[in-house]
Short mmCIF file of C-alpha atoms in Angstrom, two decimals:
data_model
loop_
_atom_site.label_atom_id
_atom_site.label_comp_id
_atom_site.label_asym_id
_atom_site.label_seq_id
_atom_site.Cartn_x
_atom_site.Cartn_y
_atom_site.Cartn_z
CA MET A 1 6.77 59.81 74.49
CA ALA A 2 3.30 58.45 74.42
CA ARG A 3 0.65 61.18 75.53
CA ARG A 4 -1.93 59.84 78.32
CA PRO A 5 -5.53 59.87 77.18
CA THR A 6 -7.62 62.70 78.58
CA ILE A 7 -11.34 63.23 79.31
CA LYS A 8 -11.29 65.34 76.01
CA ASP A 9 -9.98 62.28 74.23
CA ILE A 10 -12.72 60.14 75.51
CA ALA A 11 -15.61 62.81 74.89
CA ARG A 12 -14.52 63.21 71.40
CA ARG A 13 -14.25 59.27 70.97
CA ALA A 14 -17.68 58.81 72.60
CA GLY A 15 -19.40 61.60 70.89
CA VAL A 16 -20.53 63.40 74.06
CA SER A 17 -19.52 66.59 76.18
CA GLU A 18 -16.54 66.57 78.71
CA SER A 19 -18.93 66.97 81.44
CA ALA A 20 -20.85 63.78 80.60
CA VAL A 21 -17.42 61.98 80.90
CA SER A 22 -16.75 63.24 84.18
CA PHE A 23 -20.23 62.31 85.48
CA ALA A 24 -19.82 58.62 84.20
CA LEU A 25 -16.48 58.19 85.21
CA ASN A 26 -16.95 59.51 88.66
CA ASP A 27 -20.32 57.48 89.23
CA ARG A 28 -22.43 60.97 89.43
CA PRO A 29 -25.78 61.23 88.27
CA GLY A 30 -26.36 63.29 85.01
CA VAL A 31 -25.94 60.82 82.08
CA SER A 32 -28.27 57.75 81.08
CA LYS A 33 -27.21 54.10 81.89
CA ASP A 34 -26.31 53.71 78.11
CA THR A 35 -24.29 56.68 77.97
CA ARG A 36 -22.18 55.65 81.29
CA ALA A 37 -21.53 52.22 79.69
CA ARG A 38 -20.49 53.78 76.38
CA ILE A 39 -18.06 56.39 78.14
CA ARG A 40 -16.54 53.47 80.10
CA GLU A 41 -15.92 51.15 77.05
CA VAL A 42 -14.41 53.97 75.41
CA ALA A 43 -12.03 54.98 78.62
CA GLU A 44 -10.85 51.16 78.91
CA GLU A 45 -10.10 51.18 75.19
CA LEU A 46 -8.08 54.06 75.33
CA GLY A 47 -6.25 53.02 78.72
CA TRP A 48 -7.31 55.99 80.53
CA GLN A 49 -6.42 56.12 84.31
CA PRO A 50 -7.52 58.81 86.97
CA ASN A 51 -4.77 61.21 87.55
CA SER A 52 -4.07 60.54 91.40
CA ALA A 53 -2.38 63.83 92.22
CA ALA A 54 -5.62 65.79 90.74
CA ARG A 55 -7.74 63.74 92.53
CA ALA A 56 -6.09 64.25 95.93
CA LEU A 57 -6.19 68.00 95.34
CA SER A 58 -9.83 67.59 94.74
CA GLY A 59 -10.24 65.81 98.23
CA GLU A 60 -10.70 62.48 96.74
CA ARG A 61 -8.46 59.43 97.74
CA SER A 62 -5.02 59.17 96.41
CA GLY A 63 -5.36 55.36 95.68
CA ALA A 64 -2.22 54.74 97.55
CA VAL A 65 -1.01 53.80 100.98
CA GLY A 66 2.36 54.50 102.62
CA LEU A 67 5.02 52.00 104.31
CA VAL A 68 8.18 53.36 105.55
CA LEU A 69 11.02 51.47 107.16
CA ALA A 70 13.60 53.05 109.50
CA ARG A 71 16.27 50.20 109.74
CA PRO A 72 19.63 50.09 108.50
CA ALA A 73 19.15 49.34 104.58
CA GLN A 74 22.03 46.64 104.61
CA THR A 75 19.73 44.43 106.82
CA LEU A 76 16.51 44.15 104.51
CA GLY A 77 18.28 42.51 101.48
CA VAL A 78 18.98 39.39 103.85
CA GLU A 79 15.97 39.33 106.08
CA SER A 80 12.98 37.23 104.54
CA PHE A 81 10.36 38.63 106.93
CA PHE A 82 9.86 41.84 105.44
CA LEU A 83 9.83 40.52 101.78
CA GLN A 84 7.12 37.97 103.01
CA LEU A 85 5.21 40.81 105.03
CA VAL A 86 5.39 43.23 102.03
CA SER A 87 3.99 40.46 99.66
CA GLY A 88 0.92 39.71 101.74
CA ILE A 89 0.39 43.37 102.34
CA GLN A 90 0.54 43.78 98.31
CA GLU A 91 -1.79 40.86 97.90
CA VAL A 92 -4.61 42.76 99.38
CA LEU A 93 -3.89 46.17 98.10
CA ALA A 94 -3.41 44.93 94.61
CA ALA A 95 -7.06 43.32 94.65
CA ASP A 96 -8.42 46.58 95.75
CA ARG A 97 -6.45 48.46 92.97
CA VAL A 98 -4.52 50.46 95.77
CA ALA A 99 -0.74 51.18 95.20
CA LEU A 100 1.89 50.91 97.89
CA LEU A 101 4.28 53.77 98.02
CA PHE A 102 7.49 52.33 100.01
CA GLN A 103 10.44 54.45 101.31
CA VAL A 104 13.53 53.39 103.40
CA VAL A 105 14.87 55.94 105.89
CA ASP A 106 17.76 56.15 108.39
CA GLY A 107 16.03 56.91 111.48
CA ILE A 108 12.69 57.54 113.53
CA ASP A 109 13.02 61.08 112.98
CA ALA A 110 13.39 61.06 109.16
CA GLU A 111 10.16 58.29 109.04
CA CYS A 112 8.15 61.10 110.73
CA ALA A 113 9.41 63.83 108.36
CA VAL A 114 7.86 61.57 105.49
CA TYR A 115 4.85 61.22 107.15
CA ARG A 116 4.61 65.32 107.26
CA ARG A 117 5.36 65.48 103.70
CA TRP A 118 2.99 62.72 102.30
CA TRP A 119 0.31 64.40 104.60
CA ALA A 120 0.81 67.81 103.06
CA GLU A 121 1.07 66.40 99.47
CA ARG A 122 -1.88 64.14 99.80
CA ARG A 123 0.55 61.32 98.34
CA VAL A 124 -1.17 58.51 100.48
CA ASP A 125 -4.78 57.91 101.96
CA GLY A 126 -3.16 56.23 104.90
CA VAL A 127 0.13 54.25 106.41
CA LEU A 128 1.23 51.10 107.61
CA VAL A 129 3.64 51.83 110.51
CA VAL A 130 6.11 49.08 111.49
CA ASP A 131 8.48 48.41 114.46
CA PRO A 132 6.52 50.02 117.31
CA ARG A 133 9.07 51.70 119.77
CA THR A 134 8.85 51.41 123.52
CA ASP A 135 8.82 55.26 123.33
CA ASP A 136 7.28 55.84 120.11
CA PRO A 137 6.37 59.34 118.70
CA ARG A 138 4.53 58.19 115.61
CA PRO A 139 1.10 57.35 117.05
CA GLU A 140 0.64 60.84 118.20
CA LEU A 141 1.91 62.63 115.21
CA LEU A 142 -0.26 60.53 112.85
CA ALA A 143 -3.36 61.06 115.15
CA ARG A 144 -2.65 64.74 115.16
CA LEU A 145 -2.21 64.91 111.58
CA GLY A 146 -5.25 62.77 110.78
CA LEU A 147 -3.58 60.53 108.67
CA PRO A 148 -5.24 56.98 108.87
CA ALA A 149 -2.83 54.30 110.01
CA VAL A 150 -2.44 50.73 111.30
CA LEU A 151 0.50 49.82 113.63
CA ILE A 152 2.05 46.40 112.72
CA GLY A 153 3.24 44.77 115.83
CA GLY A 154 1.49 46.50 118.49
CA THR A 155 0.78 45.24 121.83
CA GLY A 156 -2.73 44.60 121.33
CA GLY A 157 -3.72 47.19 123.81
CA GLY A 158 -6.08 50.25 122.92
CA GLY A 159 -5.07 53.42 121.34
CA GLU A 160 -6.03 55.93 118.76
CA LEU A 161 -4.43 53.60 115.85
CA SER A 162 -5.48 50.22 114.81
CA SER A 163 -2.97 47.63 115.08
CA VAL A 164 -2.18 43.99 114.35
CA TRP A 165 -0.08 41.89 116.55
CA ALA A 166 1.55 38.77 117.40
CA ASP A 167 2.03 37.07 120.76
CA ASP A 168 5.77 37.71 121.24
CA ALA A 169 5.75 36.83 124.94
CA ARG A 170 3.95 33.56 124.44
CA ALA A 171 6.05 32.56 121.83
CA MET A 172 9.16 33.18 123.76
CA ALA A 173 7.47 31.07 126.67
CA ARG A 174 7.01 28.18 124.19
CA VAL A 175 10.86 28.39 123.25
CA VAL A 176 11.94 28.42 126.87
CA GLU A 177 9.62 25.49 127.68
CA HIS A 178 11.06 23.51 124.80
CA LEU A 179 14.68 24.18 125.90
CA TYR A 180 14.38 24.03 129.52
CA GLY A 181 12.21 20.32 128.84
CA LEU A 182 15.55 19.15 126.91
CA GLY A 183 17.60 20.30 130.01
CA HIS A 184 18.89 23.66 129.05
CA ARG A 185 19.80 25.96 132.01
CA ARG A 186 22.25 28.46 130.38
CA ILE A 187 20.10 30.10 127.32
CA THR A 188 21.06 33.35 125.56
CA HIS A 189 18.90 35.14 123.53
CA ILE A 190 20.64 36.94 120.55
CA ALA A 191 17.68 39.81 120.11
CA GLY A 192 17.21 42.47 117.51
CA LEU A 193 17.25 46.21 117.60
CA PRO A 194 17.06 47.61 120.98
CA GLY A 195 14.07 50.25 121.73
CA LEU A 196 11.58 48.05 119.58
CA ALA A 197 8.50 46.91 121.35
CA HIS A 198 8.61 43.30 120.24
CA THR A 199 12.26 43.15 121.27
CA ALA A 200 11.33 44.35 124.71
CA ARG A 201 8.48 41.93 124.99
CA ARG A 202 10.58 39.07 123.79
CA ILE A 203 13.31 39.98 126.63
CA ALA A 204 10.71 40.38 129.39
CA SER A 205 9.31 37.36 128.68
CA LEU A 206 12.37 35.35 128.54
CA ARG A 207 13.35 36.89 132.02
CA ALA A 208 9.85 36.04 133.62
CA GLU A 209 10.13 32.37 132.10
CA ALA A 210 13.66 32.06 133.93
CA VAL A 211 12.35 33.51 137.17
CA ALA A 212 9.17 31.07 137.05
CA ARG A 213 11.52 28.31 136.96
CA GLY A 214 14.22 29.14 139.26
CA LEU A 215 16.98 29.86 136.74
CA ASP A 216 19.95 32.07 137.29
CA PRO A 217 19.41 35.33 135.65
CA GLU A 218 23.06 35.61 134.81
CA HIS A 219 22.80 32.46 132.71
CA VAL A 220 19.65 33.34 130.92
CA ARG A 221 19.93 36.97 129.25
CA SER A 222 19.56 38.78 126.01
CA VAL A 223 21.91 40.54 123.94
CA VAL A 224 21.16 42.93 121.43
CA THR A 225 21.94 43.38 117.73
CA ASP A 226 20.90 45.25 114.62
CA TYR A 227 19.42 41.91 113.12
CA SER A 228 22.20 41.45 110.69
CA ASP A 229 24.28 38.45 109.97
CA ALA A 230 27.46 40.06 110.60
CA GLU A 231 26.29 41.18 114.30
CA GLY A 232 24.60 37.87 115.08
CA ALA A 233 27.79 36.21 114.15
CA ALA A 234 29.80 38.74 116.52
CA ALA A 235 27.34 38.19 119.37
CA THR A 236 27.66 34.82 119.03
CA ARG A 237 31.41 34.72 118.90
CA ARG A 238 31.45 36.77 122.19
CA VAL A 239 28.97 34.70 124.20
CA LEU A 240 30.68 31.52 123.07
CA ALA A 241 33.97 32.79 124.57
CA GLU A 242 32.79 33.38 127.88
CA PRO A 243 34.02 31.18 130.89
CA ALA A 244 30.40 29.71 131.41
CA PRO A 245 28.95 29.92 127.85
CA PRO A 246 25.47 29.21 127.03
CA THR A 247 24.15 25.60 125.94
CA ALA A 248 21.33 27.13 123.80
CA LEU A 249 20.95 30.25 121.77
CA VAL A 250 17.80 31.65 120.49
CA TYR A 251 18.18 34.22 117.69
CA ASP A 252 15.67 36.67 116.57
CA ASN A 253 15.61 35.92 112.97
CA ASP A 254 16.79 33.19 110.57
CA VAL A 255 19.69 35.03 109.21
CA MET A 256 21.34 35.66 112.46
CA ALA A 257 20.68 31.85 113.49
CA VAL A 258 22.38 30.65 110.35
CA ALA A 259 25.37 32.93 110.99
CA GLY A 260 25.50 31.57 114.56
CA ILE A 261 25.63 28.02 113.40
CA ALA A 262 28.66 29.14 111.10
CA VAL A 263 30.47 30.74 114.00
CA ALA A 264 30.10 27.52 116.00
CA ALA A 265 31.32 25.53 113.12
CA GLU A 266 34.42 27.58 112.90
CA LEU A 267 35.03 27.12 116.52
CA GLY A 268 34.66 23.43 116.47
CA ILE A 269 31.21 23.35 118.54
CA ALA A 270 28.80 20.84 117.35
CA VAL A 271 25.38 21.63 116.79
CA PRO A 272 23.55 20.29 118.79
CA GLY A 273 25.98 17.99 120.38
CA ARG A 274 27.41 20.89 122.49
CA ILE A 275 25.00 23.73 121.61
CA SER A 276 21.42 23.77 120.55
CA VAL A 277 20.01 26.65 118.22
CA VAL A 278 16.43 28.08 117.74
CA ALA A 279 15.61 30.89 115.33
CA TRP A 280 12.47 33.05 115.57
CA ASP A 281 11.53 32.96 112.17
CA ASP A 282 11.28 29.97 109.96
CA SER A 283 12.26 30.39 106.41
CA ALA A 284 13.88 28.19 103.51
CA LEU A 285 17.35 29.16 105.19
CA CYS A 286 16.20 27.17 108.55
CA ARG A 287 15.15 23.94 106.42
CA VAL A 288 18.08 23.69 104.19
CA THR A 289 20.84 24.61 106.90
CA HIS A 290 22.46 21.29 108.17
CA PRO A 291 21.39 20.62 110.68
CA ARG A 292 17.97 21.89 110.05
CA LEU A 293 16.77 24.68 112.42
CA THR A 294 14.27 24.50 115.25
CA ALA A 295 12.30 27.51 114.50
CA LEU A 296 8.96 29.64 115.37
CA VAL A 297 6.71 29.20 112.42
CA ARG A 298 4.26 31.91 111.63
CA ASP A 299 2.42 32.99 108.52
CA THR A 300 4.07 36.24 107.98
CA ALA A 301 2.49 36.92 104.54
CA GLY A 302 -0.87 36.33 106.52
CA PHE A 303 0.41 38.84 108.93
CA GLY A 304 0.87 41.55 105.71
CA ARG A 305 -2.63 40.58 104.76
CA LEU A 306 -4.23 41.14 108.01
CA ALA A 307 -2.67 44.51 108.08
CA ALA A 308 -3.70 45.44 104.70
CA GLU A 309 -7.22 44.53 105.31
CA GLU A 310 -7.44 46.54 108.61
CA LEU A 311 -6.09 49.70 106.93
CA LEU A 312 -8.51 49.26 104.08
CA ALA A 313 -11.31 49.04 106.82
CA VAL A 314 -9.93 52.11 108.59
CA LEU A 315 -10.23 54.08 105.19
CA ALA A 316 -13.69 52.77 104.87
CA GLY A 317 -14.58 54.23 108.21
CA SER A 318 -14.02 51.31 110.82
CA PRO A 319 -13.01 52.52 114.33
CA PRO A 320 -9.68 51.67 115.86
CA ARG A 321 -9.27 48.08 117.16
CA ALA A 322 -6.47 45.55 117.75
CA ARG A 323 -6.44 42.09 115.72
CA GLU A 324 -4.18 39.32 116.96
CA SER A 325 -2.67 37.50 113.95
CA GLU A 326 -2.14 33.59 114.09
CA ARG A 327 0.07 32.37 116.84
CA PRO A 328 3.54 31.09 116.03
CA ARG A 329 4.24 27.41 116.93
CA LEU A 330 7.65 26.09 117.35
CA GLU A 331 8.73 23.45 114.99
CA PRO A 332 11.55 21.33 116.60
CA ARG A 333 14.23 20.06 114.20
CA GLU A 334 17.69 18.63 114.63
CA SER A 335 19.24 21.89 115.82
CA THR A 336 17.89 21.33 119.32
CA ALA A 337 18.93 18.29 121.80
CA PRO A 338 19.58 17.74 125.51
CA PRO A 339 22.87 19.13 126.66
CA ALA A 340 25.46 16.56 126.68
CA ALA A 341 26.92 15.04 130.14
CA HIS A 342 29.52 17.60 131.98
CA THR A 343 32.87 17.06 131.86
CA ASP A 344 35.39 19.38 133.89
CA SER A 345 37.53 20.07 130.79
CA ASP A 346 34.56 21.35 128.48
CA PRO A 347 32.98 24.45 129.83
CA PHE A 348 30.10 24.03 127.08
CA LEU A 349 28.76 20.88 128.76
CA GLU A 350 26.54 21.32 131.90
CA PRO A 351 25.02 18.56 134.34
CA LEU A 352 21.41 17.55 133.81
CA PRO A 353 19.39 18.31 137.14
#
């Protein structure tokens, strides 16, 4: 195995003492400008990098931040949202030469255990926290540990942690406005995981928009899933088999929306002739599916960049704050249209008001 270069190797090559090397590499006084430059040049030639574990033990930063996902592992490989989010995070961290430590766990308790271990081992300087819960133990834990953190997808309110957030309520209102304007009065929201704060916000917004328009709450509702194509398809099959099925479906991600269209095709239900479909997150899937999916478009990578920038600011001493990301916009495509005229033999078709 190749041996990692040490401070002793640099000192020998540069012809100086080990203490001079330590001063130069840690930006401390005690060496001349020319000696500092020569030492750093030698360190670069040898490929020397600071030992993050040793730096952490000495009280310096580890040079890494953490991200833990407590979601079913099988849903991560098919959902583009997290891939785009992480790409944006990594873009900012890489530019600042900060590593990203990533771990997938099976639940919130396991996630909290990871934070405790990372804090005890000084593995990370801070963490990015995703999927805020309606009853979330993580902010209090992180504040108690003194582990800097940024909450991704918070509510935009105050708190001990910085947060970056998106206006899910307004986005859902825009979706309902679009479908209501087309004439839809029976709308089902195929939602994501129950207990997540953004799931709750979307459900609440759908209900509020239905009440504001005088729609029957039995015909405008949400069904929770785990975000997977399998559960998205199963939920679609159930609601389409009801005596008064919806005429429009709103899915919390692109994967479930595509699975829903496949179920509709299997059942001989035309999209958008007999049912309209909206996907929450736009992606290549939405644009290559036939018909192309009406979707909420947002800069998910930009969301990740914003979160990483905020965490670096926190590490530099910035006080907690909430930053709103770019608001999603609805992109109408071929999967939404007015519901067809009513016939007694077809429960999918409802009369226009």
